[in-house]
Coordinates of C-alpha atoms and ligand atoms in Angstrom, one line a residue:
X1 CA 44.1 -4.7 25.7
X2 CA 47.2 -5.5 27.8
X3 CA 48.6 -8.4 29.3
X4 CA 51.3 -8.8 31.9
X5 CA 52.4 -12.9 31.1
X6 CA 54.1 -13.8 34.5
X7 CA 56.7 -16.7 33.7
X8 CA 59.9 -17.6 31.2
X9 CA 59.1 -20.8 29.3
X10 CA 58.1 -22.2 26.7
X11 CA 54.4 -22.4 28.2
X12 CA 54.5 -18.8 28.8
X13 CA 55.9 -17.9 24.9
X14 CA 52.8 -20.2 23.8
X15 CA 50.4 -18.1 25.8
X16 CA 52.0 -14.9 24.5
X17 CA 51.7 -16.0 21.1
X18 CA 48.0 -16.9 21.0
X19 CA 47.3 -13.8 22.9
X20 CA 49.1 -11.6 20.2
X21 CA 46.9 -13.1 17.8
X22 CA 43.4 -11.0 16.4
X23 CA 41.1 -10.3 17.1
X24 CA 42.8 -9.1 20.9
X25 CA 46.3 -8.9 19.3
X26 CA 47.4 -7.8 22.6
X27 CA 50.0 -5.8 23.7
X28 CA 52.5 -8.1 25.9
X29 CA 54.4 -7.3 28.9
X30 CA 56.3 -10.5 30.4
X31 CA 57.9 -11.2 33.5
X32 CA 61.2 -12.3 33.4
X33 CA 59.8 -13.3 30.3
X34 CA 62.3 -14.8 27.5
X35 CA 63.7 -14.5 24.1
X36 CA 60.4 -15.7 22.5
X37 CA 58.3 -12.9 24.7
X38 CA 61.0 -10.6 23.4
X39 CA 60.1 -10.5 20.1
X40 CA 56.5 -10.3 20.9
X41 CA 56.2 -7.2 23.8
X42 CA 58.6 -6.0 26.3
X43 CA 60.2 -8.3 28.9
X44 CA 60.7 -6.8 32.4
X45 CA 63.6 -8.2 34.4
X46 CA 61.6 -9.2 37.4
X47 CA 61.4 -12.6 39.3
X48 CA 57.7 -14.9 39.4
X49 CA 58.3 -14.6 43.3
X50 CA 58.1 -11.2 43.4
X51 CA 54.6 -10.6 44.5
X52 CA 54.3 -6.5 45.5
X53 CA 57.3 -5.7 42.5
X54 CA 54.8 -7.5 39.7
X55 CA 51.7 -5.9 41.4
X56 CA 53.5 -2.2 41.1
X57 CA 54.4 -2.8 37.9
X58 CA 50.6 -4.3 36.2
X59 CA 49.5 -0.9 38.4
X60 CA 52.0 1.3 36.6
X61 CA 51.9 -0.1 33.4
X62 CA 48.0 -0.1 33.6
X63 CA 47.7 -3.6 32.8
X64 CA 43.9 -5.1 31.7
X65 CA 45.3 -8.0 32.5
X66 CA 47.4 -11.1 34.3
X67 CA 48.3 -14.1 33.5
X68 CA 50.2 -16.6 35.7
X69 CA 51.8 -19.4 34.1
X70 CA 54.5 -21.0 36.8
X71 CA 53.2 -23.2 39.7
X72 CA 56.4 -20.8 42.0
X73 CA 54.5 -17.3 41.3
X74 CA 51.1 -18.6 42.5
X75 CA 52.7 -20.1 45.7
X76 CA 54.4 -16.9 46.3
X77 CA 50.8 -15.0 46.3
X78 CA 51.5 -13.2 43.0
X79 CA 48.0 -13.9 42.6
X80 CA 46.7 -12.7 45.8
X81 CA 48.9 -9.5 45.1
X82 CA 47.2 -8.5 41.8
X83 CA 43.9 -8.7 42.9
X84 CA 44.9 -6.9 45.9
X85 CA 46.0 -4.0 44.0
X86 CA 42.3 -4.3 41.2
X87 CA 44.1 -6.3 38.9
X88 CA 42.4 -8.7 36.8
X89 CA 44.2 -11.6 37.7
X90 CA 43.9 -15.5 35.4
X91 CA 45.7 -18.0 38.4
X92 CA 44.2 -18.7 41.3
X93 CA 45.3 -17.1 45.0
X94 CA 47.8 -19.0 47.1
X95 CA 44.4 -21.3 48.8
X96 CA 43.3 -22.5 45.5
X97 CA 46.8 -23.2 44.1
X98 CA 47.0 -25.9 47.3
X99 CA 45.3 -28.1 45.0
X100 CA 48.8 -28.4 43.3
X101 CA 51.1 -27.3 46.5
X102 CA 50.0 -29.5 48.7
X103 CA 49.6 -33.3 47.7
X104 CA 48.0 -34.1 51.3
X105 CA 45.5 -30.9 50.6
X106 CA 44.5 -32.3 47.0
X107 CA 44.0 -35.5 48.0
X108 CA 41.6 -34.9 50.8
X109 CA 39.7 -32.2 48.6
X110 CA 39.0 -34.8 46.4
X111 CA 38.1 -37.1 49.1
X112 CA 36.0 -34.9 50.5
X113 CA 34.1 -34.3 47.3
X114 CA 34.1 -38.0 45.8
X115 CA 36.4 -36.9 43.2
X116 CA 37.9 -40.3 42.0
X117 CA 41.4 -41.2 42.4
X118 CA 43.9 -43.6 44.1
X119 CA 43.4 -45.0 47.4
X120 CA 45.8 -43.2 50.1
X121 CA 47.1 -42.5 53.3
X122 CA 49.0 -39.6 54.9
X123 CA 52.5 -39.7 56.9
X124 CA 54.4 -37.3 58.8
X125 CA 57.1 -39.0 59.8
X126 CA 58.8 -42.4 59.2
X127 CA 57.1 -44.8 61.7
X128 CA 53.8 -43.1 60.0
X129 CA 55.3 -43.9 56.6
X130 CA 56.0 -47.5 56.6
X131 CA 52.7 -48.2 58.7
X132 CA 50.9 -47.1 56.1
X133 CA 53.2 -48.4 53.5
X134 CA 52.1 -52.1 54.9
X135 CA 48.8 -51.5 53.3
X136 CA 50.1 -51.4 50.1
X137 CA 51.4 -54.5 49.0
X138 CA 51.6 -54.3 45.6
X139 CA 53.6 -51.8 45.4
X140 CA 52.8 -47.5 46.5
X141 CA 53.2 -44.5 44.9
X142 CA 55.3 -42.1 47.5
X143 CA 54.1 -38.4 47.0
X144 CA 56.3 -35.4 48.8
X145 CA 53.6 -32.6 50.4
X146 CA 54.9 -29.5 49.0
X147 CA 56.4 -28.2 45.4
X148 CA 59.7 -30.5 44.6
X149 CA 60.4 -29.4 40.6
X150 CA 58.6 -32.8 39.8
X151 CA 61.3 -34.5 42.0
X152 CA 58.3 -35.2 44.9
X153 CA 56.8 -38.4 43.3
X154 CA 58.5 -41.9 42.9
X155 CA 56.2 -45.0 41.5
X156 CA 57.7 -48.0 43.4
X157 CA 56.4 -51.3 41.7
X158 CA 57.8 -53.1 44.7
X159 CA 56.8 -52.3 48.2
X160 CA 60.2 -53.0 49.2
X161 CA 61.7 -50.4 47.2
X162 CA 59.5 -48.2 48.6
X163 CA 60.6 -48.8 52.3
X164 CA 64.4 -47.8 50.9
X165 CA 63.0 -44.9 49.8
X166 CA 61.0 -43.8 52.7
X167 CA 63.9 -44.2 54.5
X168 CA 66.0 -42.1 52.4
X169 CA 63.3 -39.4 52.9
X170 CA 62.9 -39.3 56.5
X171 CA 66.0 -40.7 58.4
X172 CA 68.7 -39.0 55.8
X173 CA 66.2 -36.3 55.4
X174 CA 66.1 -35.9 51.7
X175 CA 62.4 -35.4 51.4
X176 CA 61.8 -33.1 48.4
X177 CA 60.4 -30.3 49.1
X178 CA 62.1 -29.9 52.8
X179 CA 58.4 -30.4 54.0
X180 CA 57.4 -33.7 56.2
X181 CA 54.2 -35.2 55.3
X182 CA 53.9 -37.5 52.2
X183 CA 51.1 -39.3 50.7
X184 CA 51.7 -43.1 49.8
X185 CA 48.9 -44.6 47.2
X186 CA 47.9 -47.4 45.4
X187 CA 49.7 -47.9 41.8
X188 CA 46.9 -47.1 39.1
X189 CA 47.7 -48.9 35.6
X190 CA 46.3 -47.3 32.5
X191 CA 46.9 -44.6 29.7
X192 CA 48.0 -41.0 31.2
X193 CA 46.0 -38.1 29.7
X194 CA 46.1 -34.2 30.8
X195 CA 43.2 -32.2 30.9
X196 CA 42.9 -28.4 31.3
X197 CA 39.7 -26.1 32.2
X198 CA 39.4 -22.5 32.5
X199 CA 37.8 -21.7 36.0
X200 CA 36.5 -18.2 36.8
X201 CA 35.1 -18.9 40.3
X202 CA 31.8 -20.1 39.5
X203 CA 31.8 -22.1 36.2
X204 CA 34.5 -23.9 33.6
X205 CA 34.8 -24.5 30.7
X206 CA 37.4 -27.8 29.4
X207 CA 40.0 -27.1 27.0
X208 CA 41.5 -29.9 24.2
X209 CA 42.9 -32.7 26.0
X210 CA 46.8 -33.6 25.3
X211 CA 49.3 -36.3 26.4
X212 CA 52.6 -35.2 27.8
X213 CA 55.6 -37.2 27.7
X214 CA 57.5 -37.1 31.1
X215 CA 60.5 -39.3 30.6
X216 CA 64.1 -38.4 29.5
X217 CA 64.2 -40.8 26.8
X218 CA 62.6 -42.6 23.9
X219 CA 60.3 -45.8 25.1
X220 CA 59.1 -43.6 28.3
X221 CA 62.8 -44.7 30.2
X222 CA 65.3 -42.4 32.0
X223 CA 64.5 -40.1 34.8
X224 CA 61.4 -38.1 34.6
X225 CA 61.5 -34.7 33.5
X226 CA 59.3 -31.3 33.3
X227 CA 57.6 -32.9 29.8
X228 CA 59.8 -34.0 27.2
X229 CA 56.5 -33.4 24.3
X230 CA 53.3 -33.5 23.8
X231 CA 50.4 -33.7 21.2
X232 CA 46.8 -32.6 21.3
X233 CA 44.5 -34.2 20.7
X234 CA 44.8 -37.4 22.9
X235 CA 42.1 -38.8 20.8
X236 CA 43.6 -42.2 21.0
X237 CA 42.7 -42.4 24.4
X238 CA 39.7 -40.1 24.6
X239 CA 36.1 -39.1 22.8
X240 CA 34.5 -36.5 23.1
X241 CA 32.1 -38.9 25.5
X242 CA 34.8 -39.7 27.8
X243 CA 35.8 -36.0 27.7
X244 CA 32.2 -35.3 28.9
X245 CA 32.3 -37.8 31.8
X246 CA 36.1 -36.0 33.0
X247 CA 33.6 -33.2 32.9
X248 CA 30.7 -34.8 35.2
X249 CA 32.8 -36.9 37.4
X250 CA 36.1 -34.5 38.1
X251 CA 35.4 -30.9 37.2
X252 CA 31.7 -30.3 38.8
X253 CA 32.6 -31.7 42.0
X254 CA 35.8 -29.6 42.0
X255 CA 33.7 -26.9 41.3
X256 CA 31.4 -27.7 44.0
X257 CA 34.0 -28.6 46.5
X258 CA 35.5 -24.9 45.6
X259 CA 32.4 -23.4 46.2
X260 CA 31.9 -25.1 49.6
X261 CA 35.5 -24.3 50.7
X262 CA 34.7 -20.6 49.8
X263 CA 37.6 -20.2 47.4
X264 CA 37.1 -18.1 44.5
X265 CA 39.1 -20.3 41.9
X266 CA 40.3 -18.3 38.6
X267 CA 42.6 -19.5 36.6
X268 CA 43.5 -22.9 34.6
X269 CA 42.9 -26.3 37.1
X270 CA 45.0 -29.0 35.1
X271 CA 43.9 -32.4 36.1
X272 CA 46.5 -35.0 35.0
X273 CA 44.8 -38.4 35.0
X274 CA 45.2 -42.0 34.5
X275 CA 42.5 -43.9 32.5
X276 CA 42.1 -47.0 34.8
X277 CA 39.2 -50.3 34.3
X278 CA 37.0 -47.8 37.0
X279 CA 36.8 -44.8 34.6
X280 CA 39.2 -41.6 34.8
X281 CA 41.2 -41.3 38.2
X282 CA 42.9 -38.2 39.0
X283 CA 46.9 -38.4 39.6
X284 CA 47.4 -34.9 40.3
X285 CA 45.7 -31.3 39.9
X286 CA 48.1 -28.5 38.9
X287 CA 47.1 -24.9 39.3
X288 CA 48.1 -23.7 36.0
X289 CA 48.5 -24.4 32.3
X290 CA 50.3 -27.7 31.7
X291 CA 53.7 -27.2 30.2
X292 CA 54.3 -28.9 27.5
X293 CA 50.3 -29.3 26.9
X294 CA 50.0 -25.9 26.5
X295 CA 52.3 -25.4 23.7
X296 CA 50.4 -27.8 21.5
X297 CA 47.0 -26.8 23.0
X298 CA 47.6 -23.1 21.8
X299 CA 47.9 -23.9 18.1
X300 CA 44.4 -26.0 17.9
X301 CA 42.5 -22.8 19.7
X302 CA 40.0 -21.3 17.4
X303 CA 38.7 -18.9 19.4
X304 CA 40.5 -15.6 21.3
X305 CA 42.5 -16.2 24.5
X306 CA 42.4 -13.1 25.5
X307 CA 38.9 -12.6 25.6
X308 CA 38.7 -16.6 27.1
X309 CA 41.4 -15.5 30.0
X310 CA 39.4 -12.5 30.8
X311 CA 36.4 -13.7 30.5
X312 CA 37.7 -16.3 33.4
X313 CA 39.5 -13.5 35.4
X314 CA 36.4 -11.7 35.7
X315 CA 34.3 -14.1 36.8
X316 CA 32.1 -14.2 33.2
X317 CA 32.8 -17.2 31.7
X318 CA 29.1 -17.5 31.4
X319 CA 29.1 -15.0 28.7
X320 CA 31.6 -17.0 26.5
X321 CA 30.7 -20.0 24.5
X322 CA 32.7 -23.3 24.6
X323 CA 36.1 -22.8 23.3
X324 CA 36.5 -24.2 19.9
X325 CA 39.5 -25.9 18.5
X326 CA 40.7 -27.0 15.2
X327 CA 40.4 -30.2 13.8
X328 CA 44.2 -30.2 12.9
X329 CA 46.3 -32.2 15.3
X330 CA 49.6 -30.3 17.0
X331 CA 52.7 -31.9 18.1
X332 CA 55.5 -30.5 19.8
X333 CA 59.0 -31.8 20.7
X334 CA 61.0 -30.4 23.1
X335 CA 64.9 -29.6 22.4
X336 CA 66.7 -29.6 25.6
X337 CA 70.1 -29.0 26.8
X338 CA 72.4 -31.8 26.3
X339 CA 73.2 -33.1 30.1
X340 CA 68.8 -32.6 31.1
X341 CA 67.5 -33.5 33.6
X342 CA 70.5 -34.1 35.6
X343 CA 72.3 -30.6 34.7
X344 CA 71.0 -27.9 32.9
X345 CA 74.0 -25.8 30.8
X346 CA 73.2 -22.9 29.2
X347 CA 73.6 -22.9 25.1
X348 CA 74.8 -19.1 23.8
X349 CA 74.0 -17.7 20.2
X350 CA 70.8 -19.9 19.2
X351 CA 69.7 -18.9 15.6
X352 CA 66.4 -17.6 15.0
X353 CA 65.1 -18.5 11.6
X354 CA 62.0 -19.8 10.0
X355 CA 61.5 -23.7 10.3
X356 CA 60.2 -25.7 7.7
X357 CA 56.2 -26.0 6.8
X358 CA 55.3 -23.3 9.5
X359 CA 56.5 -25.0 12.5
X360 CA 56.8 -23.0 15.2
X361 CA 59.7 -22.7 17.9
X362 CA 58.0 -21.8 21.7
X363 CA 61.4 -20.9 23.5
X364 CA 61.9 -22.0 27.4
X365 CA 64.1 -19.8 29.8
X366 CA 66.2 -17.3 27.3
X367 CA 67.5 -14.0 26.4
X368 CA 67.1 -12.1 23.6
X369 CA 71.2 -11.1 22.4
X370 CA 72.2 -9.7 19.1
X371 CA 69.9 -11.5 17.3
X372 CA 70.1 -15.0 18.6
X373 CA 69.3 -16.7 21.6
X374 CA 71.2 -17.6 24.7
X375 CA 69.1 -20.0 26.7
X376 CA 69.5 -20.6 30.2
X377 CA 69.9 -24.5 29.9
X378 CA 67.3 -27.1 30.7
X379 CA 64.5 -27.2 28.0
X380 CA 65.5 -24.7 25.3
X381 CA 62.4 -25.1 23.0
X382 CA 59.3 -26.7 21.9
X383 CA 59.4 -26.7 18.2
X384 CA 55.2 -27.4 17.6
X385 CA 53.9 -28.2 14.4
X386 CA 49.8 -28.6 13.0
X387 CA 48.6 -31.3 10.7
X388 CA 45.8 -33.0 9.3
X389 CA 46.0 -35.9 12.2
X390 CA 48.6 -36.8 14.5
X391 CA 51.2 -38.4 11.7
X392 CA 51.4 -35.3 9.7
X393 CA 51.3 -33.0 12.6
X394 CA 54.4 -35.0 13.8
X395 CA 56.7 -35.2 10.6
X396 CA 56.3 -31.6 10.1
X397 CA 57.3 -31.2 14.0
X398 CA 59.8 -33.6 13.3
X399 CA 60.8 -31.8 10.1
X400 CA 61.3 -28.8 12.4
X401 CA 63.6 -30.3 14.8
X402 CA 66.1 -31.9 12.5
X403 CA 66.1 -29.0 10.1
X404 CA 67.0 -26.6 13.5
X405 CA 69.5 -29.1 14.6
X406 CA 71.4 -29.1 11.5
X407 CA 71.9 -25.6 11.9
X408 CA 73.7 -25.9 15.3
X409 CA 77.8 -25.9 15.9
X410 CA 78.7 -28.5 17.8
X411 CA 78.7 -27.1 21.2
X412 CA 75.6 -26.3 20.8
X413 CA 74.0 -29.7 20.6
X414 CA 70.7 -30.1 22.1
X415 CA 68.7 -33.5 22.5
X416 CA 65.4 -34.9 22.1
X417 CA 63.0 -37.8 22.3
X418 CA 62.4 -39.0 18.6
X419 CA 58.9 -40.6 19.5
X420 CA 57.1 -38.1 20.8
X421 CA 53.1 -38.7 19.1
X422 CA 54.3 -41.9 17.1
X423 CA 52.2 -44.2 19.1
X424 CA 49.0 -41.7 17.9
X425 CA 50.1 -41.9 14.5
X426 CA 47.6 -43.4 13.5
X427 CA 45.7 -41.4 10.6
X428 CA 42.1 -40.5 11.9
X429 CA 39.4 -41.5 10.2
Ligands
AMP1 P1 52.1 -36.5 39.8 O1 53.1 -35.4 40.0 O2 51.3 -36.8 41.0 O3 51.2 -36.4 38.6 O4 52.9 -37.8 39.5 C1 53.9 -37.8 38.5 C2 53.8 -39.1 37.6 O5 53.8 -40.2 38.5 C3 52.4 -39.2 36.9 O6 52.4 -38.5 35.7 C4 52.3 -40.7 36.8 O7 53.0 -41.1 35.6 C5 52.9 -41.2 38.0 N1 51.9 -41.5 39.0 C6 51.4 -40.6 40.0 N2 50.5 -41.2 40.7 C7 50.4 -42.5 40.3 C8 49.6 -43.6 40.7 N3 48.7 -43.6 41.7 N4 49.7 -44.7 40.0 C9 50.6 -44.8 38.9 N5 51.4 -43.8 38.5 C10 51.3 -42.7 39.2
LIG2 N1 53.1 -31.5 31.9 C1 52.9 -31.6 33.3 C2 52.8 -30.4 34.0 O1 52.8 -29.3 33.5 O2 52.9 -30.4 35.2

């Protein structure tokens, strides 16, 4: 078989890595792809936008497969291009991906299809905005319409510093995104888990949950980030019980909803949720594997991704059983470039070598040169590690990441959170 991995992260080196695995052991083509994706096929140097160019190119290459991994290609209609041209295609076409495009759109799907999550109201322009903001006043959570790089979201305790905001957005015209509607809702307090499903039009199946860790710094403070770690499983804030009820009340009405709309849904729906007192509530649907979920999802899969992805491309998910995942826990830290999230400078001449205890290194946006790795800036790696439960899985991540570090020269210093999975560490019984 052979896969065309759309995407250069770290996600999309995870996804390579598990689909190079037997029984499939694929043969990889990514685009841009990245040093990781290097090492395991061919990269070919063309952008996620670039919808006809990556549909000539599965054609020409005679591809089996797609697979989409950034939420920027499925916008663009990469999606809708492969299948245009017969290519099995995992991501959904540019209607389905509005579920993670467009806030407004999401919100009233789920609306629409008494799919639970936080009380809202629409705005498309500032008199709008603060009308709505005044029923909200313990504080709102101010949501930008279209794609904004995880900029488009600000959690305002106060209602007051809300207002400053909204008027930041509207009359200075900052709103991320360059769109104008917004959705304001009610704060939701509770733990934050991520859960990802395989969709292939019809039918899902769920995937292990994980927790993600958003914020620059250790404690959850600093600015928010693309995902600063993760671990899988969340099972300090899940069962298998509550997984079941994500299941009942979240993914079959999605699936429904989908139906009803007439949008043929294949691909990975991530729902990113927020346990509250009222059961699971959903904060956000993305259209594609989490990132850094899916690096420390990957790992625990014990069945063949390949065969899963296709399965969901082609509409037959039917035909494959549940996936099943190892007991083992997997936690991943991400190394990032010194000055991120507020600059992203590129670090030349990374080592690859072998980290301790079989942790493995997913690389982010890179390039394979003479043997090392120049990476583009931003987050440079996810160095993932398995384990018995969460607190081995994390000192032999851990483990990983100093014993890499140490290895640097100076100016190639990257950072990291140091308690990424500690507050899971907790050895399950
Ligand atoms: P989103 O991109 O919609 O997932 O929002 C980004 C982050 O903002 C989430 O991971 C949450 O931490 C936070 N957030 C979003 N919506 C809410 C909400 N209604 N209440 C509390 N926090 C929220
Ligand atoms: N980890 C959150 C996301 O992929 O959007």
């Amino acid at each position: 078989m052979k896969v065309l991995v759309v995407g250069s992260g770290a996600r999309e080196h995870a996804l390579a890595w598990k689909l190079k695995q037997p029984p499939s052991a694929v043969d990889i083509i990514a685009a841009p792809g990245n040093a990781g994706t290097a090492l395991l096929g061919r990269n070919v140097a063309l952008g996620v936008t670039a919808a006809n160019e990556l549909a000539q190119l599965a054609v020409k290459e005679l591809v089996d497969l797609a697979v989409i991994g950034p939420e920027a290609a499925l916008a663009a209609g990469v999606a809708d291009a492969l299948r245009r041209s017969g290519i099995a295609t995992f991501g959904p076409d540019r209607a389905g991906a509005r579920l993670e495009t467009s806030k407004a759109f999401a919100k009233q799907f789920m609306r629409r299809y008494g799919i639970p999550t936080a009380a809202a109201r629409e705005a498309h322009d500032l008199k709008q905005a603060q009308r709505a903001l005044a029923l909200f006043p313990n504080g709102a959570v101010l949501k930008a319409d279209g794609l904004a790089a995880g900029k488009g979201v600000v959690v305002c305790a106060e209602t007051a510093v809300a207002e400053t905001v909204l008027r930041d957005w509207y009359a200075e015209r900052n709103l991320p995104g360059g769109g104008s509607t917004i959705v304001i809702e009610e704060p939701l307090q509770g733990r934050e888990v991520s859960v990802m499903a395989l969709v292939d039009g019809k039918g899902y199946r769920i995937l292990a949950a994980a927790c993600d860790y958003k914020r620059a710094q250790d404690g959850d403070s600093g600015p928010n980030t693309g995902g600063m770690g993760a671990y899988s499983p969340a099972a300090d804030v899940l069962d298998e019980m509550a997984l079941a009820d994500i299941a009942k009340q979240i993914y079959e009405p999605a699936m429904e909803g989908l139906r009803r709309e007439g949008i043929d849904y294949r691909g990975c729906l991530y729902a990113g949720l927020m346990l509250t007192q009222r059961g699971p509530s959903v904060l956000e649907f993305n259209a594609r594997f989490g990132d850094p979920e899916t690096q420390v999802v990957m790992p625990r899969l014990a069945d063949d991704l390949g065969e899963l992805l296709s399965a969901a491309a082609t509409g037959r998910l039917d035909a494959v059983s549940t996936p099943r995942f190892s007991p083992d826990a997997c936690v991943g830290v991400v190394l990032a470039s010194p000055s991120y999230p507020q600059r992203s400078e590129p670090v030349a001449g990374l080592p690859i070598v072998p980290l301790p205890d079989g942790a493995i290194a997913f690389w982010g946006g890179s390039a394979l040169a003479r043997g090392t790795v120049d990476a583009a800036g931003g987050r440079v790696a996810t160095i993932c590690a398995l384990g018995a439960d969460i607190a081995s899985a994390r000192l032999r991540a851990y483990e990983g990441v100093r014993s890499y570090v140490a290895g640097l020269r100076p100016e190639q210093a990257l950072r990291y959170r140091s308690d990424i999975g500690e507050r899971a560490a907790v050895p399950v019984r």
